[in-house]
Amino acid sequence: MIGVVANEAEHRVVVEFFELFKTPWEFHRPGAHYDILICSNSMVPKNNARLLFLYGAQRQAFEECRSIRTSSASRHDFLSFRGERIPIYGSCLLFNSPGNEVVIHERTKSAAAVSVASDDQMVVRLGFDLFQEVRYLLTQGQPAEFASIPTLDLHISLLRELIVSCEVPLIEILPAPAGHRFIACLTHDVDHPRVRYHKCDHTMFGFLYRALIGSVIDFCRGRRSLQQVATNWKAALSLPLVFAGIVKDFWNQLDQYLELERDLASTFFVIPTEGSPGVDSRGRTKAKRASRYALADIADDLKKLLSANREIAVHGIDAWRDSAKGRGERERVQKITGTTETGVRIHWLYFDSQAPLTLEKAGFSYDSTVGYNETIGYRAGTAQVFKHANVDSLLELPLHIMDTALFYPSYMNLSDDRARAAMLPLIENVTRFGGVLTINWHDRSLGPERLWGDFYVTLLNNLRARKPWFATAAQTVSWFRNRRETSFDSATHDGRNIRVQPANNRLASDTANVPPLVVRVHNRGGSTRDLRGRSAPFEDFTIDTCDSLLIAA
Ligand SMILES: [Zn+2]
């Protein structure tokens, strides 16, 4: 059991941190025994913990007592721990204590964390504010230049590795379902379901330019095959026939998606209001943002999706800033889906600090807007579903990979090979740390002039080979909700036994098709490190939604 000492102002973010690092913990109670004690910017209470973590960027008694000289480093520097780079967004305290380094501050090569061991206690002093870092990640989010680093997942991993290598028992519920290393969540924003809705508008002229001229430029740069150029020219020249309804609309790629994903799950975000551009965070209106289709126009598509067991969710216009409008957007889509719970992703990823509460008030059960337009990666520093600070039940499914970010000239502008290389670390991270990899491939991206279908197939095959749980956005969120609502109870007076108690049956119907959780127990029964010093082994237990599990730690 971990005890946490933190200022009142940090309590909410501490609670959220331990939903992501799901392990038995509580705020420190005087007189209680803890194997591990974490103190964040606080006085250290009298304790007999085997492992004591002292976080904080201000000088503390630890270095005063030992006369360790310190200095302060500026913001936005990297720490390095066992080959991993972790950006720190607040300030950082560096320690002049040779021989005791645990974490290195990259720019100065000084220690950003040191450890001191005595007979019965190991103290690790880390010169940064863990919970303020977590708060920054979950609210502000990382600047795009650090997008590729799963910073929050690395903070969890750092803490876990320090605990495990000190041979202290640790129980956690993994952020991945039983039988899988991670969850893959395939999503499609339905922005342009037909080219024929764009007769003579800026979208059509943009298409013609990119198909006829852009393709040729891309061919000269080695980014397009001759066959792709021919496909695009043919599509552009066929446009009058498409408008006349004589030949098939080449932006209608729904059947192709259903075919490519026939053995998988996926979620389609549809725009509920036609012709409404909404306003951005500065109150500006951009006519281009308005959708050119009504739900009635794509009624057949929606029927097809429902009968193929796809999830349909809301691609919101104003929902993020006006809960009454959000309610309207939600109800329009729910009328079609008939579901009681509906999620949302805002068109163009419009969002601000008030958006989570506004969306919750509008009755959405999850949001999946937190990501980047211009790059791929982790805005909130995590591949886990999380909860924003000011809401009760709305969960955030972070968005990680968007096709347009990879390929648009004004964004990453990558060739296929480079795009594959850029995505690979994200796939490897989620395989390693668990969580969900959320992908958004737009509705028309398989058709001319984008022709990003072959790339998408390669991505799907790469994912399939790793055997993740392919889940809809709602299933993913439901699985994480189930994990969040699972609790730990001390089953005996000495606090040695822990009962893992699954969520109440309130969720039983939602989670009927959701795979079970895995409880991992590290360092059970004391020292288990093998001779070569490999990380200590662990035992895994599977728990389903109705039984509790008793673990003797
Ligand atoms: Zn959109």
Short mmCIF file of C-alpha atoms in Angstrom, two decimals, residues 60-422:
data_model
loop_
_atom_site.label_atom_id
_atom_site.label_comp_id
_atom_site.label_asym_id
_atom_site.label_seq_id
_atom_site.Cartn_x
_atom_site.Cartn_y
_atom_site.Cartn_z
CA GLN A 60 13.68 20.28 1.36
CA ALA A 61 14.94 18.97 4.70
CA PHE A 62 16.45 15.92 2.93
CA GLU A 63 19.22 17.97 1.26
CA GLU A 64 19.50 20.44 4.15
CA CYS A 65 20.25 17.65 6.65
CA ARG A 66 22.83 16.07 4.37
CA SER A 67 24.33 19.40 3.25
CA ILE A 68 23.75 18.49 -0.39
CA ARG A 69 24.28 21.50 -2.66
CA THR A 70 21.48 22.11 -5.15
CA SER A 71 20.76 24.33 -8.11
CA SER A 72 17.62 25.06 -10.10
CA ALA A 73 17.15 24.26 -13.78
CA SER A 74 14.74 26.10 -16.04
CA ARG A 75 11.56 24.72 -17.53
CA HIS A 76 11.24 22.43 -20.55
CA ASP A 77 14.31 20.30 -19.97
CA PHE A 78 14.73 16.58 -20.38
CA LEU A 79 15.42 14.03 -17.70
CA SER A 80 16.97 10.73 -18.53
CA PHE A 81 16.18 7.48 -16.70
CA ARG A 82 17.40 4.09 -17.92
CA GLY A 83 17.61 5.29 -21.51
CA GLU A 84 14.21 7.02 -21.47
CA ARG A 85 13.83 10.79 -22.03
CA ILE A 86 11.19 12.52 -19.93
CA PRO A 87 10.40 16.22 -20.53
CA ILE A 88 9.82 18.30 -17.39
CA TYR A 89 7.55 21.31 -17.84
CA GLY A 90 7.99 22.93 -14.44
CA SER A 91 11.30 23.80 -12.81
CA CYS A 92 13.65 21.14 -11.58
CA LEU A 93 16.05 20.92 -8.65
CA LEU A 94 19.48 19.41 -9.31
CA PHE A 95 21.58 17.70 -6.67
CA ASN A 96 25.32 17.73 -6.24
CA SER A 97 25.60 14.30 -4.65
CA PRO A 98 28.00 12.17 -6.68
CA GLY A 99 27.46 8.45 -6.63
CA ASN A 100 23.76 8.62 -5.73
CA GLU A 101 22.27 9.63 -9.08
CA VAL A 102 19.00 7.95 -10.08
CA VAL A 103 17.76 10.32 -12.78
CA ILE A 104 20.00 12.59 -14.85
CA HIS A 105 19.18 16.09 -16.05
CA GLU A 106 20.18 15.91 -19.68
CA ARG A 107 21.41 19.44 -20.40
CA THR A 108 23.60 19.83 -17.29
CA LYS A 109 24.40 16.13 -16.73
CA SER A 110 23.56 16.70 -13.04
CA ALA A 111 21.41 14.47 -10.87
CA ALA A 112 17.69 15.32 -10.95
CA ALA A 113 17.00 12.50 -8.52
CA VAL A 114 19.24 10.84 -5.94
CA SER A 115 18.80 7.93 -3.57
CA VAL A 116 20.14 7.23 -0.11
CA ALA A 117 19.72 3.84 1.56
CA SER A 118 19.92 2.98 5.22
CA ASP A 119 19.31 -0.39 6.90
CA ASP A 120 15.57 -0.27 6.80
CA GLN A 121 14.66 2.50 4.38
CA MET A 122 15.49 3.64 0.88
CA VAL A 123 14.88 7.33 0.24
CA VAL A 124 14.58 8.61 -3.32
CA ARG A 125 14.59 12.38 -3.68
CA LEU A 126 13.25 13.58 -7.05
CA GLY A 127 13.77 17.26 -7.89
CA PHE A 128 10.49 17.90 -9.67
CA ASP A 129 6.80 18.18 -8.84
CA LEU A 130 5.22 14.98 -10.10
CA PHE A 131 1.62 16.01 -9.57
CA GLN A 132 2.09 19.47 -11.06
CA GLU A 133 3.65 17.81 -14.10
CA VAL A 134 0.63 15.50 -14.34
CA ARG A 135 -1.75 18.43 -13.96
CA TYR A 136 0.05 20.31 -16.74
CA LEU A 137 -0.19 17.31 -19.05
CA LEU A 138 -3.89 16.66 -18.43
CA THR A 139 -4.94 20.31 -18.72
CA GLN A 140 -2.50 22.37 -20.79
CA GLY A 141 -1.10 19.43 -22.73
CA GLN A 142 2.31 19.05 -24.30
CA PRO A 143 3.57 21.44 -26.97
CA ALA A 144 3.61 19.76 -30.39
CA GLU A 145 7.43 19.52 -30.41
CA PHE A 146 7.27 16.96 -27.58
CA ALA A 147 4.17 15.20 -28.91
CA SER A 148 5.96 11.93 -29.58
CA ILE A 149 6.80 11.35 -25.89
CA PRO A 150 4.27 9.56 -23.66
CA THR A 151 5.44 11.71 -20.73
CA LEU A 152 2.74 10.75 -18.26
CA ASP A 153 3.13 7.05 -19.00
CA LEU A 154 6.87 7.49 -18.45
CA HIS A 155 6.31 9.10 -15.03
CA ILE A 156 4.26 6.05 -14.07
CA SER A 157 6.90 3.73 -15.48
CA LEU A 158 9.68 5.55 -13.57
CA LEU A 159 7.84 5.20 -10.28
CA ARG A 160 6.97 1.55 -10.98
CA GLU A 161 10.54 0.66 -11.91
CA LEU A 162 11.94 2.29 -8.79
CA ILE A 163 9.49 0.40 -6.59
CA VAL A 164 10.04 -2.91 -8.33
CA SER A 165 13.83 -2.62 -8.34
CA CYS A 166 13.77 -1.91 -4.60
CA GLU A 167 12.03 -5.27 -4.23
CA VAL A 168 8.99 -3.83 -2.52
CA PRO A 169 5.73 -5.67 -3.30
CA LEU A 170 3.43 -3.84 -5.68
CA ILE A 171 -0.05 -4.68 -6.95
CA GLU A 172 -1.50 -2.95 -9.99
CA ILE A 173 -4.29 -3.35 -12.49
CA LEU A 174 -2.71 -3.17 -15.92
CA PRO A 175 -3.95 -0.59 -18.44
CA ALA A 176 -4.61 -3.37 -20.98
CA PRO A 177 -7.26 -6.08 -21.07
CA ALA A 178 -6.54 -9.74 -20.37
CA GLY A 179 -5.04 -11.48 -23.37
CA HIS A 180 -3.92 -8.25 -25.07
CA ARG A 181 -1.03 -5.85 -24.77
CA PHE A 182 -3.17 -2.83 -25.68
CA ILE A 183 -6.41 -1.60 -27.21
CA ALA A 184 -6.60 -0.40 -30.82
CA CYS A 185 -9.40 2.09 -31.43
CA LEU A 186 -10.10 2.79 -35.10
CA THR A 187 -12.17 5.89 -35.73
CA HIS A 188 -13.38 7.82 -38.78
CA ASP A 189 -14.48 11.45 -38.79
CA VAL A 190 -17.19 11.77 -41.42
CA ASP A 191 -16.43 15.22 -42.86
CA HIS A 192 -16.95 14.67 -46.60
CA PRO A 193 -19.07 11.59 -47.28
CA ARG A 194 -19.75 12.59 -50.93
CA VAL A 195 -17.92 14.82 -53.38
CA ARG A 196 -21.23 15.68 -55.04
CA TYR A 197 -22.23 17.80 -52.02
CA HIS A 198 -19.38 20.15 -52.94
CA LYS A 199 -20.43 21.40 -56.36
CA CYS A 200 -18.29 24.48 -57.10
CA ASP A 201 -17.27 25.15 -53.50
CA HIS A 202 -13.73 25.61 -52.17
CA THR A 203 -13.53 21.87 -51.33
CA MET A 204 -14.18 20.94 -54.98
CA PHE A 205 -11.62 23.41 -56.34
CA GLY A 206 -9.10 22.23 -53.74
CA PHE A 207 -9.74 18.66 -54.85
CA LEU A 208 -9.27 19.53 -58.52
CA TYR A 209 -6.00 21.33 -57.83
CA ARG A 210 -4.59 18.50 -55.70
CA ALA A 211 -5.80 15.77 -58.09
CA LEU A 212 -4.63 17.36 -61.34
CA ILE A 213 -1.57 19.38 -60.31
CA GLY A 214 -0.62 18.26 -56.80
CA SER A 215 -0.52 14.59 -57.91
CA VAL A 216 1.90 15.40 -60.72
CA ILE A 217 4.15 17.38 -58.37
CA ASP A 218 4.02 14.47 -55.90
CA PHE A 219 4.87 12.06 -58.75
CA CYS A 220 7.95 14.15 -59.62
CA ARG A 221 9.02 14.01 -55.95
CA GLY A 222 8.63 10.23 -55.92
CA ARG A 223 5.62 10.35 -53.57
CA ARG A 224 3.03 9.06 -56.04
CA SER A 225 3.01 6.23 -58.55
CA LEU A 226 1.99 6.86 -62.14
CA GLN A 227 -1.04 4.71 -61.50
CA GLN A 228 -2.13 6.97 -58.63
CA VAL A 229 -1.75 10.04 -60.85
CA ALA A 230 -3.92 8.31 -63.46
CA THR A 231 -6.54 7.42 -60.83
CA ASN A 232 -6.68 11.03 -59.67
CA TRP A 233 -6.93 12.45 -63.19
CA LYS A 234 -9.66 9.97 -64.04
CA ALA A 235 -11.57 10.96 -60.88
CA ALA A 236 -11.19 14.68 -61.60
CA LEU A 237 -12.37 14.26 -65.19
CA SER A 238 -15.31 12.13 -64.09
CA LEU A 239 -16.56 14.85 -61.74
CA PRO A 240 -19.39 16.10 -64.03
CA LEU A 241 -20.66 12.52 -64.32
CA VAL A 242 -20.51 12.11 -60.53
CA PHE A 243 -22.49 15.33 -60.09
CA ALA A 244 -25.00 14.03 -62.63
CA GLY A 245 -25.34 10.82 -60.62
CA ILE A 246 -24.16 8.69 -63.54
CA VAL A 247 -20.98 7.27 -61.99
CA LYS A 248 -20.28 6.26 -58.39
CA ASP A 249 -19.27 8.99 -55.96
CA PHE A 250 -15.58 8.30 -55.29
CA TRP A 251 -15.62 9.92 -51.84
CA ASN A 252 -18.16 7.39 -50.62
CA GLN A 253 -15.70 4.88 -49.17
CA LEU A 254 -17.94 3.29 -46.58
CA ASP A 255 -18.09 -0.16 -48.21
CA GLN A 256 -14.34 -0.14 -48.55
CA TYR A 257 -13.90 0.64 -44.82
CA LEU A 258 -16.37 -2.09 -43.86
CA GLU A 259 -14.43 -4.51 -46.04
CA LEU A 260 -10.98 -3.54 -44.68
CA GLU A 261 -12.23 -3.66 -41.09
CA ARG A 262 -14.60 -6.62 -41.48
CA ASP A 263 -12.97 -8.53 -38.58
CA LEU A 264 -12.43 -5.40 -36.47
CA ALA A 265 -14.40 -2.77 -34.56
CA SER A 266 -14.61 0.90 -35.50
CA THR A 267 -16.36 4.14 -34.68
CA PHE A 268 -17.73 6.76 -37.08
CA PHE A 269 -18.14 10.35 -35.88
CA VAL A 270 -20.91 12.06 -37.88
CA ILE A 271 -21.74 15.78 -38.02
CA PRO A 272 -25.29 16.33 -36.74
CA THR A 273 -25.91 19.80 -38.20
CA GLU A 274 -25.70 20.79 -41.85
CA GLY A 275 -24.41 24.19 -42.88
CA SER A 276 -23.39 25.39 -39.44
CA PRO A 277 -19.74 26.47 -39.14
CA GLY A 278 -19.85 27.22 -35.39
CA VAL A 279 -17.28 29.57 -33.90
CA ASP A 280 -13.74 29.04 -32.67
CA SER A 281 -12.35 29.93 -29.24
CA ARG A 282 -11.95 33.58 -30.30
CA GLY A 283 -15.51 33.80 -31.55
CA ARG A 284 -14.50 33.72 -35.23
CA THR A 285 -16.60 31.94 -37.84
CA LYS A 286 -14.96 30.03 -40.67
CA ALA A 287 -17.48 29.17 -43.37
CA LYS A 288 -15.29 26.27 -44.52
CA ARG A 289 -15.95 24.44 -41.26
CA ALA A 290 -19.66 23.95 -42.00
CA SER A 291 -20.70 20.47 -43.04
CA ARG A 292 -22.34 20.06 -46.46
CA TYR A 293 -24.37 17.00 -45.55
CA ALA A 294 -27.36 16.34 -43.36
CA LEU A 295 -27.83 13.09 -41.45
CA ALA A 296 -30.80 12.34 -43.71
CA ASP A 297 -28.46 12.46 -46.75
CA ILE A 298 -26.42 9.58 -45.38
CA ALA A 299 -29.29 7.61 -43.86
CA ASP A 300 -28.38 4.50 -45.88
CA ASP A 301 -24.76 4.70 -44.73
CA LEU A 302 -25.86 4.97 -41.12
CA LYS A 303 -28.13 1.93 -41.49
CA LYS A 304 -25.26 -0.01 -42.99
CA LEU A 305 -22.98 0.98 -40.11
CA LEU A 306 -25.49 -0.07 -37.50
CA SER A 307 -26.12 -3.43 -39.10
CA ALA A 308 -22.35 -3.97 -39.27
CA ASN A 309 -22.13 -3.31 -35.51
CA ARG A 310 -20.13 -0.11 -35.93
CA GLU A 311 -20.41 2.64 -33.36
CA ILE A 312 -21.85 5.97 -34.49
CA ALA A 313 -20.88 8.97 -32.37
CA VAL A 314 -21.14 12.75 -32.67
CA HIS A 315 -18.68 14.87 -34.63
CA GLY A 316 -19.61 18.04 -32.76
CA ILE A 317 -19.77 21.59 -34.07
CA ASP A 318 -20.83 23.75 -31.10
CA ALA A 319 -21.11 21.08 -28.40
CA TRP A 320 -17.74 22.02 -26.90
CA ARG A 321 -18.79 25.57 -26.03
CA ASP A 322 -22.56 25.43 -25.58
CA SER A 323 -24.15 22.57 -23.68
CA ALA A 324 -27.68 23.29 -24.95
CA LYS A 325 -26.45 23.03 -28.54
CA GLY A 326 -24.42 20.00 -27.52
CA ARG A 327 -27.55 18.34 -26.20
CA GLY A 328 -29.25 18.98 -29.54
CA GLU A 329 -26.29 17.52 -31.45
CA ARG A 330 -26.28 14.45 -29.24
CA GLU A 331 -30.03 13.87 -29.49
CA ARG A 332 -30.00 14.13 -33.27
CA VAL A 333 -27.48 11.29 -33.48
CA GLN A 334 -29.06 9.25 -30.69
CA LYS A 335 -32.35 9.28 -32.55
CA ILE A 336 -30.56 7.20 -35.17
CA THR A 337 -28.43 4.98 -32.97
CA GLY A 338 -30.93 4.40 -30.17
CA THR A 339 -28.06 4.12 -27.68
CA THR A 340 -28.27 5.55 -24.18
CA GLU A 341 -24.64 6.63 -24.07
CA THR A 342 -22.95 8.64 -26.79
CA GLY A 343 -19.49 10.07 -27.26
CA VAL A 344 -18.20 13.05 -29.18
CA ARG A 345 -15.20 14.36 -31.06
CA ILE A 346 -15.30 18.02 -32.03
CA HIS A 347 -14.81 18.89 -35.70
CA TRP A 348 -11.39 20.51 -36.28
CA LEU A 349 -10.58 19.53 -32.69
CA TYR A 350 -11.93 22.78 -31.25
CA PHE A 351 -11.52 22.60 -27.47
CA ASP A 352 -10.71 24.65 -24.37
CA SER A 353 -10.47 24.21 -20.61
CA GLN A 354 -14.26 24.54 -20.17
CA ALA A 355 -15.10 22.06 -22.94
CA PRO A 356 -15.07 18.88 -20.79
CA LEU A 357 -17.65 20.30 -18.37
CA THR A 358 -19.76 21.69 -21.23
CA LEU A 359 -19.75 18.29 -22.96
CA GLU A 360 -20.63 16.51 -19.73
CA LYS A 361 -23.56 18.88 -19.18
CA ALA A 362 -24.67 18.13 -22.74
CA GLY A 363 -24.92 14.48 -21.69
CA PHE A 364 -21.97 12.93 -23.50
CA SER A 365 -20.29 9.96 -21.85
CA TYR A 366 -16.90 10.46 -23.45
CA ASP A 367 -14.92 12.87 -25.57
CA SER A 368 -12.15 12.03 -28.03
CA THR A 369 -10.93 15.47 -29.09
CA VAL A 370 -7.68 15.77 -27.13
CA GLY A 371 -5.02 15.36 -29.79
CA TYR A 372 -3.19 17.45 -32.35
CA ASN A 373 -4.22 18.65 -35.79
CA GLU A 374 -0.62 19.28 -36.85
CA THR A 375 1.21 16.22 -35.59
CA ILE A 376 0.73 12.76 -34.12
CA GLY A 377 1.38 11.74 -30.53
CA TYR A 378 0.33 12.40 -26.97
CA ARG A 379 -1.11 15.81 -26.18
CA ALA A 380 -1.93 14.68 -22.63
CA GLY A 381 1.24 12.58 -22.46
CA THR A 382 -0.68 9.33 -22.19
CA ALA A 383 -2.21 6.45 -24.11
CA GLN A 384 -4.71 5.92 -21.30
CA VAL A 385 -8.31 7.07 -21.11
CA PHE A 386 -8.41 9.74 -18.39
CA LYS A 387 -10.73 12.14 -16.62
CA HIS A 388 -10.47 15.92 -16.89
CA ALA A 389 -10.14 17.87 -13.65
CA ASN A 390 -13.54 19.51 -13.50
CA VAL A 391 -15.97 16.74 -14.48
CA ASP A 392 -17.75 13.90 -12.73
CA SER A 393 -18.18 11.16 -15.27
CA LEU A 394 -17.08 12.25 -18.76
CA LEU A 395 -13.94 10.37 -19.78
CA GLU A 396 -11.37 11.44 -22.36
CA LEU A 397 -10.25 9.01 -25.03
CA PRO A 398 -7.10 10.73 -26.32
CA LEU A 399 -6.56 10.88 -30.09
CA HIS A 400 -3.06 9.82 -31.21
CA ILE A 401 -2.77 9.35 -34.96
CA MET A 402 -4.65 11.33 -37.59
CA ASP A 403 -4.10 10.75 -41.32
CA THR A 404 -4.19 14.44 -42.24
CA ALA A 405 -1.47 15.27 -39.68
CA LEU A 406 0.84 12.72 -41.31
CA PHE A 407 0.31 13.71 -44.93
CA TYR A 408 -0.90 17.31 -45.28
CA PRO A 409 1.77 19.61 -46.76
CA SER A 410 1.04 22.22 -44.06
CA TYR A 411 1.43 19.64 -41.27
CA MET A 412 3.98 16.81 -41.16
CA ASN A 413 4.02 16.36 -44.95
CA LEU A 414 5.53 12.86 -44.79
CA SER A 415 6.19 10.28 -47.47
CA ASP A 416 4.69 6.83 -46.82
CA ASP A 417 7.98 5.50 -45.49
CA ARG A 418 8.50 8.42 -43.16
CA ALA A 419 4.92 8.26 -41.96
CA ARG A 420 5.38 4.58 -41.12
CA ALA A 421 8.58 5.43 -39.25
CA ALA A 422 6.82 8.23 -37.34
#
